[in-house]
XYZ file of C-alpha atoms in Angstrom:
781
model
C 28.094 73.184 46.041
C 30.137 70.004 46.422
C 29.704 69.182 50.117
C 32.511 66.613 50.080
C 35.067 69.350 49.380
C 34.210 71.609 52.347
C 36.289 71.527 55.509
C 34.923 71.379 59.058
C 34.742 75.141 59.595
C 32.935 75.694 56.305
C 30.475 72.890 57.054
C 29.820 74.351 60.491
C 29.103 77.770 58.962
C 26.658 76.380 56.388
C 24.732 74.531 59.096
C 24.637 77.523 61.441
C 23.412 79.682 58.578
C 20.469 77.311 58.292
C 19.723 77.266 62.014
C 21.404 73.926 62.714
C 23.955 73.556 65.507
C 27.411 72.283 64.547
C 28.147 68.608 65.171
C 31.278 66.812 66.290
C 31.261 64.344 63.399
C 32.306 65.822 60.028
C 30.608 63.062 58.023
C 27.377 63.654 59.900
C 27.551 67.366 59.118
C 28.056 66.572 55.436
C 25.070 64.245 55.437
C 22.783 66.800 57.092
C 23.950 69.579 54.757
C 23.263 67.404 51.671
C 19.680 66.916 52.857
C 19.212 70.633 53.444
C 20.607 71.500 50.036
C 18.297 68.953 48.402
C 15.294 70.641 50.022
C 16.495 74.079 48.905
C 16.930 72.874 45.331
C 13.361 71.609 45.358
C 12.188 75.125 46.227
C 11.652 74.837 49.954
C 14.586 76.917 51.069
C 15.212 77.079 54.777
C 17.017 80.379 54.309
C 14.824 83.379 55.006
C 15.570 87.016 55.482
C 16.078 86.679 59.224
C 18.592 83.867 58.817
C 21.144 86.303 57.527
C 21.801 87.322 61.105
C 24.248 84.617 62.141
C 24.954 85.821 65.640
C 28.572 86.526 64.787
C 30.657 89.679 64.677
C 30.382 91.115 61.169
C 33.897 92.571 61.123
C 35.386 89.315 62.385
C 33.421 87.374 59.766
C 34.630 89.807 57.102
C 38.258 89.180 58.059
C 37.679 85.416 57.900
C 36.226 85.727 54.415
C 39.164 87.877 53.270
C 41.616 85.224 54.494
C 39.642 82.472 52.755
C 39.645 84.503 49.550
C 43.428 84.811 49.742
C 43.793 81.068 50.394
C 41.559 80.249 47.444
C 43.529 82.628 45.227
C 46.719 80.755 46.139
C 44.997 77.382 45.522
C 43.966 78.487 42.037
C 47.582 79.219 41.214
C 48.515 75.649 42.118
C 45.750 73.934 40.137
C 47.130 71.303 37.817
C 44.885 69.692 35.240
C 41.540 70.662 33.706
C 38.203 71.583 35.227
C 37.492 67.947 36.073
C 40.569 67.505 38.251
C 40.322 67.005 42.004
C 42.035 70.325 42.692
C 39.671 72.249 40.458
C 36.594 70.717 42.098
C 37.950 71.486 45.562
C 38.498 75.178 44.732
C 35.127 75.400 42.998
C 33.342 74.075 46.078
C 35.127 76.521 48.360
C 34.305 79.426 46.039
C 30.611 78.517 46.018
C 30.631 78.284 49.787
C 32.384 81.643 50.099
C 29.976 83.298 47.663
C 27.026 82.112 49.753
C 28.764 83.169 52.964
C 29.555 86.695 51.795
C 26.145 87.119 50.198
C 24.467 86.458 53.559
C 26.616 88.907 55.533
C 24.333 91.468 57.270
C 26.391 94.531 56.318
C 24.700 97.612 57.811
C 27.478 100.177 58.053
C 28.727 101.846 54.899
C 32.261 100.555 55.373
C 31.018 96.978 55.841
C 28.917 97.300 52.723
C 31.928 98.441 50.719
C 34.053 95.582 52.009
C 31.292 93.096 51.268
C 31.011 94.503 47.745
C 34.761 94.157 47.254
C 34.660 90.572 48.487
C 31.883 89.666 46.057
C 33.773 91.268 43.198
C 36.871 89.351 44.248
C 34.987 86.068 44.236
C 33.608 86.805 40.777
C 37.082 87.694 39.600
C 38.456 84.379 40.853
C 35.613 82.522 39.146
C 36.595 84.138 35.858
C 40.213 83.401 36.639
C 39.369 79.736 37.049
C 37.551 79.789 33.758
C 40.551 81.213 32.001
C 43.014 78.936 33.849
C 45.810 81.172 32.529
C 49.245 80.555 34.004
C 50.874 83.529 35.726
C 54.568 84.396 35.773
C 56.333 85.729 38.814
C 57.844 89.179 38.474
C 61.174 89.832 40.166
C 63.022 93.127 40.135
C 66.689 92.764 40.989
C 69.626 95.124 41.104
C 72.037 93.753 38.540
C 74.813 95.926 39.913
C 74.913 94.025 43.207
C 75.591 90.398 43.908
C 74.238 90.621 47.418
C 70.493 90.078 47.513
C 69.970 92.096 50.648
C 67.531 94.896 50.008
C 66.165 93.403 46.745
C 62.552 94.285 46.137
C 60.733 91.123 45.122
C 57.452 91.070 43.258
C 55.915 87.644 43.154
C 52.581 85.944 43.102
C 53.124 82.628 44.832
C 54.217 82.534 48.440
C 55.826 79.124 48.804
C 59.029 78.839 50.795
C 61.071 77.570 47.875
C 60.093 80.469 45.638
C 60.700 82.983 48.413
C 64.273 81.817 48.939
C 64.984 81.588 45.233
C 64.287 85.272 44.706
C 67.052 86.368 47.066
C 70.715 86.060 46.366
C 71.811 85.814 50.004
C 70.324 83.362 52.456
C 71.705 85.334 55.414
C 69.718 88.439 54.599
C 66.408 86.718 53.957
C 63.896 84.670 55.840
C 61.325 82.057 55.048
C 57.639 82.885 55.307
C 57.293 79.771 57.408
C 59.689 81.120 60.041
C 57.938 82.518 63.091
C 59.006 86.085 63.742
C 58.345 88.871 66.237
C 55.888 91.532 65.127
C 57.028 95.090 65.884
C 54.346 96.896 63.891
C 51.264 96.020 61.856
C 48.874 98.244 59.921
C 46.003 97.347 57.593
C 44.951 99.475 54.670
C 48.392 100.698 53.575
C 48.890 101.145 49.845
C 52.029 101.132 47.718
C 52.204 104.015 45.316
C 55.249 103.302 43.220
C 58.202 100.999 42.930
C 61.203 102.106 40.942
C 64.959 102.042 40.446
C 66.779 105.315 40.635
C 69.519 104.123 38.324
C 69.585 105.875 35.001
C 68.298 103.816 32.115
C 66.061 101.648 34.258
C 62.955 100.565 32.373
C 61.142 98.633 35.050
C 60.024 101.734 36.936
C 57.467 102.473 34.235
C 55.474 99.427 35.255
C 54.987 100.528 38.861
C 52.206 103.044 38.436
C 49.180 101.885 40.394
C 48.091 101.845 44.042
C 47.664 98.459 45.716
C 46.195 98.218 49.208
C 47.618 95.712 51.662
C 49.029 94.821 55.061
C 52.229 96.538 56.242
C 54.318 94.956 59.001
C 57.745 95.287 60.579
C 58.969 91.819 61.506
C 62.031 90.469 63.264
C 63.222 87.026 62.242
C 66.231 85.062 63.415
C 68.638 86.707 60.994
C 67.252 90.180 60.321
C 64.370 92.638 60.575
C 62.173 93.414 57.569
C 59.506 95.820 56.455
C 56.941 93.555 54.782
C 53.978 94.474 52.638
C 51.423 92.038 51.226
C 48.144 92.696 49.425
C 45.166 91.899 51.619
C 42.404 93.483 49.589
C 41.433 93.348 45.946
C 42.546 96.496 44.128
C 39.757 98.302 42.312
C 40.272 99.843 38.883
C 37.662 101.871 36.983
C 36.288 99.895 34.093
C 33.120 99.723 32.021
C 32.567 96.045 32.781
C 31.683 95.627 36.460
C 32.975 92.054 36.507
C 36.353 93.110 35.183
C 37.301 95.717 37.753
C 38.898 93.477 40.360
C 42.640 92.903 40.320
C 44.937 91.100 42.708
C 48.360 92.084 41.607
C 50.948 93.788 39.519
C 49.749 95.651 36.465
C 51.690 94.637 33.358
C 51.437 96.687 30.183
C 50.295 94.830 27.153
C 48.628 91.979 29.035
C 45.072 91.141 30.009
C 44.009 92.486 33.385
C 43.146 88.973 34.488
C 46.805 88.081 34.014
C 48.268 90.397 36.618
C 50.658 89.270 39.348
C 50.584 89.801 43.109
C 53.148 92.022 44.751
C 54.950 91.152 47.954
C 57.635 93.496 49.259
C 60.404 92.785 51.752
C 62.853 95.507 52.785
C 65.714 94.568 55.064
C 66.155 97.309 57.692
C 69.920 96.819 57.408
C 69.770 98.053 53.806
C 67.675 101.166 54.446
C 69.526 104.320 53.428
C 66.934 106.978 54.225
C 63.246 107.802 54.268
C 61.208 110.930 53.683
C 57.651 112.113 54.111
C 56.267 114.456 51.484
C 56.119 118.059 52.732
C 52.493 118.556 51.738
C 51.464 114.894 51.978
C 52.025 113.797 55.545
C 50.325 110.451 54.818
C 52.996 109.417 52.309
C 56.461 108.028 53.087
C 59.182 106.970 50.632
C 61.923 104.536 51.624
C 65.255 104.477 49.790
C 67.581 101.478 50.004
C 71.312 101.281 49.506
C 70.883 99.601 46.122
C 68.765 102.463 44.799
C 65.339 100.850 45.166
C 62.567 103.236 46.176
C 59.215 102.221 47.654
C 56.443 104.648 48.578
C 53.703 103.736 51.056
C 50.394 105.592 51.381
C 48.567 105.855 54.716
C 45.471 107.620 53.447
C 43.027 105.879 55.804
C 45.356 105.195 58.745
C 47.871 107.216 60.814
C 51.450 107.262 59.534
C 52.871 108.417 62.884
C 52.825 104.925 64.402
C 54.905 103.538 61.534
C 57.426 106.388 61.797
C 57.803 105.976 65.564
C 58.303 102.231 65.059
C 61.144 102.979 62.638
C 62.711 105.386 65.137
C 62.496 102.720 67.805
C 64.420 100.254 65.651
C 66.842 102.556 63.807
C 69.420 105.206 64.651
C 68.506 108.209 62.496
C 69.383 111.841 61.983
C 68.048 114.667 59.844
C 69.920 115.422 56.639
C 71.220 119.007 56.641
C 72.254 120.822 53.475
C 73.361 124.413 53.390
C 72.589 124.636 57.123
C 68.972 123.685 56.561
C 67.152 120.360 56.985
C 66.026 118.715 53.745
C 63.248 116.612 55.223
C 65.205 113.431 54.502
C 65.854 111.184 57.519
C 69.169 109.357 57.182
C 69.435 105.845 58.614
C 72.696 105.412 60.564
C 72.155 101.826 61.659
C 69.919 99.479 63.608
C 69.199 99.779 67.293
C 69.295 96.797 69.597
C 66.075 94.914 70.175
C 63.512 96.745 72.276
C 60.633 94.313 71.886
C 60.677 93.218 75.567
C 60.043 96.816 76.595
C 57.336 97.125 73.946
C 55.638 94.021 75.269
C 55.906 95.221 78.877
C 54.292 98.557 78.089
C 51.665 96.805 76.004
C 50.816 94.500 78.898
C 50.706 97.359 81.380
C 48.169 99.230 79.204
C 49.193 102.637 80.505
C 48.879 104.051 76.981
C 45.869 102.163 75.537
C 45.532 104.407 72.492
C 49.105 103.921 71.271
C 50.939 100.898 69.887
C 53.840 99.685 72.056
C 56.507 100.849 69.608
C 55.039 104.333 69.591
C 54.961 104.362 73.391
C 58.550 103.169 73.689
C 59.840 105.842 71.356
C 57.818 108.508 73.139
C 59.171 107.245 76.475
C 62.820 107.247 75.346
C 62.795 110.442 73.280
C 60.906 112.166 76.096
C 63.756 111.444 78.488
C 66.174 112.898 75.946
C 64.267 116.070 75.135
C 62.162 116.823 78.223
C 63.497 114.567 80.974
C 61.759 116.196 83.929
C 58.313 116.381 82.384
C 58.577 112.896 80.886
C 59.639 111.412 84.197
C 56.740 113.008 86.049
C 54.257 112.222 83.294
C 55.197 108.549 83.098
C 55.307 108.046 86.857
C 51.961 109.811 87.142
C 50.416 107.419 84.632
C 51.927 104.445 86.426
C 50.543 105.704 89.731
C 47.150 106.256 88.154
C 47.062 102.698 86.859
C 48.108 101.308 90.229
C 45.570 103.351 92.174
C 42.581 102.888 89.873
C 43.013 99.354 88.598
C 41.520 96.626 90.778
C 43.801 93.862 92.105
C 42.249 91.146 89.949
C 43.153 93.047 86.775
C 46.624 94.157 87.891
C 49.248 91.380 87.683
C 51.938 91.325 90.348
C 55.088 93.276 89.550
C 53.728 94.624 86.264
C 55.504 97.961 86.677
C 58.703 96.096 87.447
C 58.265 94.361 84.118
C 57.687 97.703 82.423
C 60.826 99.497 83.537
C 63.185 96.668 84.341
C 62.911 95.218 80.861
C 64.245 98.529 79.605
C 67.646 97.099 80.481
C 67.374 95.013 77.333
C 66.896 98.173 75.291
C 70.023 99.894 73.993
C 69.101 103.090 75.835
C 70.286 101.788 79.216
C 72.312 98.818 80.403
C 73.171 98.030 84.019
C 76.719 96.797 84.547
C 77.175 93.735 86.759
C 79.321 94.446 89.790
C 81.617 92.211 91.866
C 80.406 90.784 95.183
C 80.054 93.461 97.917
C 82.800 94.141 100.440
C 82.207 93.360 104.133
C 82.246 96.769 105.833
C 83.250 97.693 109.380
C 80.525 99.008 111.720
C 79.138 102.373 110.725
C 80.421 105.293 112.836
C 78.004 107.190 115.015
C 76.012 110.055 113.582
C 77.863 113.381 113.743
C 75.433 116.150 114.579
C 74.947 119.070 112.233
C 76.559 122.404 113.179
C 75.459 126.015 113.121
C 75.152 127.823 109.790
C 77.771 130.278 108.545
C 76.803 133.687 109.888
C 77.601 137.158 108.628
C 80.184 137.897 111.329
C 82.194 134.745 110.718
C 82.080 135.210 106.963
C 83.378 138.773 106.909
C 85.964 138.092 109.641
C 87.488 135.503 107.331
C 88.480 138.318 104.928
C 91.714 140.300 105.144
C 92.020 144.035 104.629
C 91.873 143.651 100.834
C 88.738 141.561 101.023
C 90.346 138.189 100.287
C 89.031 135.109 102.073
C 92.100 133.693 103.740
C 90.643 130.438 105.087
C 88.538 128.992 102.247
C 88.534 125.426 103.637
C 87.341 126.648 107.030
C 84.402 128.500 105.469
C 83.499 125.497 103.325
C 83.540 123.214 106.351
C 81.138 125.463 108.223
C 78.820 125.491 105.207
C 79.048 121.716 104.852
C 78.095 121.042 108.465
C 75.497 123.779 108.857
C 74.809 125.648 105.618
C 74.781 129.435 105.767
C 72.404 132.104 106.947
C 69.958 133.349 104.358
C 71.127 136.943 104.760
C 74.573 136.206 103.288
C 73.615 133.625 100.661
C 73.671 136.364 98.039
C 77.444 136.709 98.598
C 78.398 133.154 99.583
C 76.747 131.491 96.569
C 78.867 133.605 94.211
C 81.982 131.996 95.687
C 80.501 128.502 95.769
C 79.405 128.712 92.113
C 82.632 130.198 90.782
C 81.402 133.692 90.030
C 84.061 135.052 92.388
C 87.397 133.304 93.029
C 87.876 132.596 96.730
C 91.104 134.605 96.832
C 89.750 137.624 94.904
C 90.088 141.111 96.369
C 87.324 143.694 96.584
C 88.792 145.594 93.656
C 89.033 142.436 91.588
C 85.415 141.589 92.346
C 84.342 145.059 91.171
C 86.152 144.468 87.883
C 84.611 141.000 87.606
C 81.150 142.521 88.012
C 81.832 144.990 85.190
C 83.311 142.388 82.838
C 80.558 139.839 83.479
C 77.863 142.460 82.955
C 79.399 143.522 79.618
C 79.692 139.919 78.486
C 76.121 139.119 79.536
C 74.689 142.133 77.721
C 76.660 141.204 74.585
C 75.127 137.709 74.522
C 71.673 139.015 75.402
C 71.748 141.409 72.457
C 72.390 138.470 70.128
C 68.928 137.041 70.682
C 66.946 140.176 71.582
C 67.913 141.837 68.266
C 67.240 138.791 66.139
C 64.674 139.600 63.462
C 61.636 137.444 62.778
C 63.125 136.703 59.355
C 66.266 135.308 60.990
C 64.244 133.285 63.473
C 62.197 131.769 60.648
C 65.402 130.208 59.280
C 66.786 129.164 62.668
C 64.909 126.007 63.577
C 66.972 124.961 66.608
C 66.803 128.414 68.153
C 63.069 128.661 67.505
C 62.405 125.277 69.142
C 64.441 126.136 72.223
C 62.786 129.515 72.606
C 59.366 127.896 72.380
C 60.266 125.403 75.093
C 61.617 128.142 77.381
C 58.465 130.221 76.854
C 56.370 127.271 78.029
C 58.542 126.291 80.983
C 59.094 129.738 82.449
C 55.406 130.336 82.982
C 54.963 127.123 84.940
C 58.117 127.218 87.113
C 57.509 127.635 90.857
C 54.371 129.712 90.310
C 53.145 128.818 93.784
C 55.985 130.857 95.295
C 55.263 134.524 95.978
C 58.429 135.492 94.110
C 56.975 134.112 90.835
C 53.245 134.427 91.521
C 50.745 136.479 89.551
C 50.364 137.585 85.969
C 52.894 139.975 84.441
C 55.495 139.059 87.069
C 58.802 140.760 86.199
C 60.759 137.924 87.787
C 59.366 135.547 85.165
C 60.661 137.869 82.465
C 64.118 137.827 84.052
C 63.999 134.048 84.368
C 63.208 133.901 80.657
C 66.019 136.332 79.781
C 68.661 134.373 81.674
C 67.638 131.068 80.080
C 67.573 132.564 76.575
C 71.014 134.087 77.110
C 72.328 130.722 78.290
C 71.160 129.259 74.970
C 73.484 131.706 73.207
C 76.260 131.020 75.739
C 76.115 127.225 75.345
C 74.301 126.543 72.119
C 75.577 122.952 71.905
C 73.597 122.100 75.018
C 70.970 124.795 74.581
C 67.946 124.491 76.823
C 66.541 121.266 78.208
C 63.508 121.037 80.412
C 64.531 121.056 84.064
C 67.050 123.876 83.758
C 64.434 126.405 84.803
C 64.049 124.483 88.080
C 67.757 124.899 88.774
C 67.799 128.604 87.924
C 64.698 129.539 89.922
C 66.273 129.532 93.454
C 69.397 131.268 92.156
C 67.386 134.175 90.746
C 65.610 134.519 94.089
C 68.863 134.559 96.082
C 70.448 137.044 93.669
C 67.539 139.446 94.223
C 66.457 139.279 90.569
C 69.828 140.473 89.264
C 70.072 138.945 85.787
C 73.856 139.207 85.433
C 74.699 137.635 88.779
C 71.986 134.986 88.330
C 73.276 134.123 84.876
C 76.905 133.566 85.857
C 75.965 131.650 88.997
C 73.684 129.510 86.838
C 76.598 128.922 84.452
C 78.648 127.701 87.413
C 75.837 125.385 88.502
C 75.373 124.011 84.980
C 79.106 123.322 84.710
C 78.560 120.862 87.550
C 75.411 119.131 86.251
C 75.402 119.688 82.476
C 75.815 115.942 81.790
C 72.359 115.421 83.311
C 70.886 117.250 80.329
C 72.911 115.820 77.464
C 70.910 114.341 74.626
C 72.514 110.913 74.991
C 71.821 110.935 78.764
C 75.224 109.301 79.318
C 75.732 111.233 82.549
C 72.411 110.114 84.004
C 73.040 106.500 83.057
C 76.471 106.563 84.654
C 75.089 108.083 87.864
C 72.379 105.430 88.115
C 75.019 102.779 87.577
C 77.361 104.330 90.169
C 74.484 104.585 92.628
C 73.748 100.889 92.193
C 77.433 100.147 92.791
C 77.459 102.146 96.041
C 74.221 100.555 97.247
C 75.673 97.110 96.545
C 78.639 97.988 98.768
C 76.795 99.808 101.565
C 73.532 97.864 101.827
C 73.850 94.445 100.132
C 70.671 93.254 101.842
C 68.625 96.017 100.230
C 70.396 95.544 96.892
C 69.608 91.820 96.984
C 65.975 92.625 97.607
C 65.925 95.069 94.690
C 67.581 92.476 92.484
C 65.073 89.835 93.541
C 62.258 92.238 92.708
C 63.806 93.209 89.345
C 64.317 96.751 90.628
C 68.099 97.085 90.598
C 68.005 99.475 87.639
C 67.492 102.325 90.173
C 64.973 104.096 87.928
C 63.082 105.294 90.976
C 66.052 107.600 91.750
C 66.053 109.212 88.302
C 64.167 112.291 89.467
C 66.446 112.750 92.480
C 69.586 112.896 90.385
C 68.231 114.812 87.414
C 67.630 118.128 89.227
C 69.536 117.407 92.452
C 66.507 116.736 94.680
C 64.784 119.983 93.642
C 61.347 118.381 93.986
C 62.112 116.211 97.017
C 62.672 118.881 99.691
C 60.895 122.025 100.754
C 62.328 125.247 99.314
C 64.334 126.248 102.412
C 65.916 122.793 102.601
C 66.850 122.619 98.933
C 68.905 125.808 99.272
C 70.739 124.337 102.276
C 71.301 121.052 100.445
C 72.682 122.695 97.316
C 75.182 124.848 99.184
C 76.357 121.743 101.047
C 76.888 119.907 97.752
C 78.689 122.897 96.202
C 81.426 122.662 98.852
C 82.505 119.313 97.310
C 83.013 118.056 100.870
C 83.783 115.273 101.524
C 83.740 114.317 97.815
C 82.279 115.431 94.499
C 79.786 112.529 94.473
C 78.316 113.185 97.903
C 74.872 113.489 96.294
C 75.036 109.762 95.480
C 75.708 109.001 99.144
C 72.639 111.080 100.032
C 70.594 108.832 97.734
C 72.065 105.784 99.461
C 71.310 107.316 102.861
C 67.658 107.961 101.999
C 67.250 104.419 100.675
C 69.080 103.008 103.703
C 66.723 104.861 106.034
C 63.781 103.343 104.138
C 65.197 99.850 103.643
C 63.307 98.230 106.532
C 59.990 99.353 105.068
C 60.961 98.279 101.556
C 62.208 94.840 102.633
C 59.672 94.024 105.361
C 56.749 95.061 103.161
C 58.280 93.083 100.288
C 58.038 96.063 97.944
C 58.610 95.530 94.248
C 59.370 98.298 91.799
C 55.693 99.236 91.683
C 55.527 99.866 95.416
C 59.001 101.424 95.562
C 57.963 104.004 92.970
C 54.904 104.878 95.004
C 56.887 104.951 98.236
C 59.603 107.196 96.791
C 57.033 109.583 95.340
C 55.311 109.763 98.728
C 58.586 110.907 100.304
C 58.402 114.180 98.378
C 58.866 117.130 100.799
C 58.783 114.701 103.739
C 62.477 113.759 103.865
C 64.399 114.933 106.928
C 67.343 116.764 105.353
C 69.522 116.758 108.484
C 69.047 113.019 108.925
C 69.829 112.370 105.274
C 73.014 114.477 105.434
C 74.295 112.979 108.679
C 73.579 109.424 107.509
C 75.307 110.087 104.194
C 78.408 111.399 105.932
C 78.414 108.457 108.343
C 78.327 106.121 105.337
C 81.254 108.023 103.843
C 83.288 107.550 107.046
C 82.378 103.851 107.070
C 83.600 103.418 103.487
C 86.708 105.446 104.195
C 87.620 103.061 107.004
C 87.087 100.108 104.656
C 89.054 101.776 101.857
C 91.782 99.118 101.437
C 89.217 96.403 100.758
C 86.943 98.460 98.500
C 86.823 98.021 94.774
C 88.785 100.597 92.782
C 85.587 101.992 91.285
C 84.169 102.811 94.728
C 87.443 104.401 95.816
C 87.433 106.515 92.670
C 83.809 107.574 93.147
C 84.515 108.780 96.682
C 87.856 110.397 95.886
C 89.929 107.914 97.883
C 93.523 107.378 96.810
C 94.355 104.181 94.958
C 97.731 102.560 95.523
C 99.990 101.780 92.591
C 99.586 98.054 93.079
C 95.814 98.418 92.976
C 95.925 100.216 89.664
C 97.621 97.282 87.938
C 94.529 95.665 86.496
C 94.304 92.044 85.563
C 92.995 90.887 82.221
C 89.632 90.275 83.846
C 89.565 93.802 85.236
C 90.447 95.255 81.851
C 87.631 93.232 80.380
C 85.215 94.600 82.978
C 86.308 98.149 82.265
C 85.826 97.571 78.539
C 82.351 96.219 79.219
C 81.661 99.258 81.394
C 82.662 101.664 78.625
C 80.560 99.749 76.130
C 77.600 99.920 78.471
C 77.978 103.680 78.706
C 78.363 104.170 74.987
C 75.003 102.427 74.480
C 75.722 101.947 70.789
C 75.296 105.630 70.030
C 76.653 106.385 66.596
């Protein structure tokens, strides 16, 4: 071992291995090591069996040795001259040091023993490689049908910057290895199975026939994002000669095994066309590029799900459908905007310690799309658990604010900046709530033919006081559009008959569906499965739905399944059962009446359950706009605390406060909202009213998003409904008085008229509206 060729870390290791502490002076370490080696050569070795235990982590030491082996392999490729050259002697010294280092590793576990054996074989292979000193040639596969280098699969041995750039035809679509990038995903132990061109007549695909294990990453550089794969382990091939079974690269037919090349793969995400996992091999994924290149990765010893969820986080995708059936191929529609800030936030929060951040982000976003209610509760529950169980010294300030607020940078949700708030006049006094609509008043409002002659009068009574429970069964049918307000008794009888016939017709469609049909109807089968799960956990604490074998649960299930057939585009989304549950109770378990009233309710709130969640995003944005106008002090506090995204109101809006009030209050609240008095967006003013009532606590206690989430959750079933309604209406009257000075968007939200002069928008206003539409579109393809 040539001591003069070892660096400081290698010298330190050799001394520690011999029981000598590392020194600050490199020359002194070299001098001491020379003396120790001289003694060992003379037969008085200081190395005994116990000295193999170096007091270091074996797995960490193994990784260090693997990296050194890779560095040495690259140094061998750059050797110029014979065995007596300075470069050759340097590599030889490092190899001897590494051989000694690996040989002394105390590998106890089977996996460590295998890795140690591979390392030793790799060192021996490199020693033979140095003896041969054969020059290697880089292998590059290019698509001759394209001038653009984007998406080219490059196979090369050396990893210098100049060679990297020379293999690509377009500088814009490539990146230097020296450029520092952002890591979205990393996985060790991923193998490549094959590498081929799909073009007819291609000959190169015959060469790609062996598995090579390496490191798979998804990286973002300044110009683009790439899937990168590099070999990190020596590939093992069965052979008679033990010293000839280690290979570091690309297998070329007709050449000596020692003359193989390394493979490095870069796939630009912008050039991905599709990907597919084998039906019976869930650990295998094939990626097809626009130029026809196909790469297959094997995840035999590691989970493939994390890689797939990372792709979904970064790409817009959809399933390929042929002949009305999915093929298993996932088509890539384009790249998503960067979501790495959200990944980092979730990673720092450590709510999901067993999942990588990209997996968590995709689960978080897709959960809102598919099961918004459950995902909201689940995520908030985990946040609350972290906040309640983690000690203050391990919980950074505002960490939950970082988690959710950074979601604004993700393409799933963008908050639109609003103009400065308007100075409002004093808020009018609270107008007390009135008496509920009673049976006498309701039936007196009908003429001899049964028509309600004063619809507005009845609605006003309901708005100010709700209605008595005894007549809700009739009143809700009018409020939800089952009966027209001016319908006669005879007309209502005919409506009942027609609606019953129509309901039974749609119900038959799914009740008579054979198991063979269902087996070929994936979307229907998925929705039915979700309904089956949700029905049996909806309001089970209520007597109406309590107990096993409850017939009301069966009827709840029937209505939801029939709605799937009625509106198959929307289908069923979790949360709908919460909206149907009170209706079925009020309709005395009548399926037909419950169904059509539910249809009327869904016509009002269906945008809450759309896959793109555009309706929810717009409501959160509108709520922020109203809060900015009504309570600028609170909005400024939220903005200062990075909480202006209004995520803490998501649950309120999603199911119209279903979980925020006791059951009797939620029925009163809904019938108030169904009157559309004083405006269709009165529910947003209720949100503002609740927040306004709590603003002193939020501001004085200096709550951030973390504390606001906890505070809002603690309000569940503790909110005074009458106070919330009266405050909301008082806010409406205040805004109505300030109407001329309000922004057009606020006037439109509250149903105020806009003068002709106000509708003539300036160029800046047009620009803001364009930005608003872009924010809502969220780059959905």
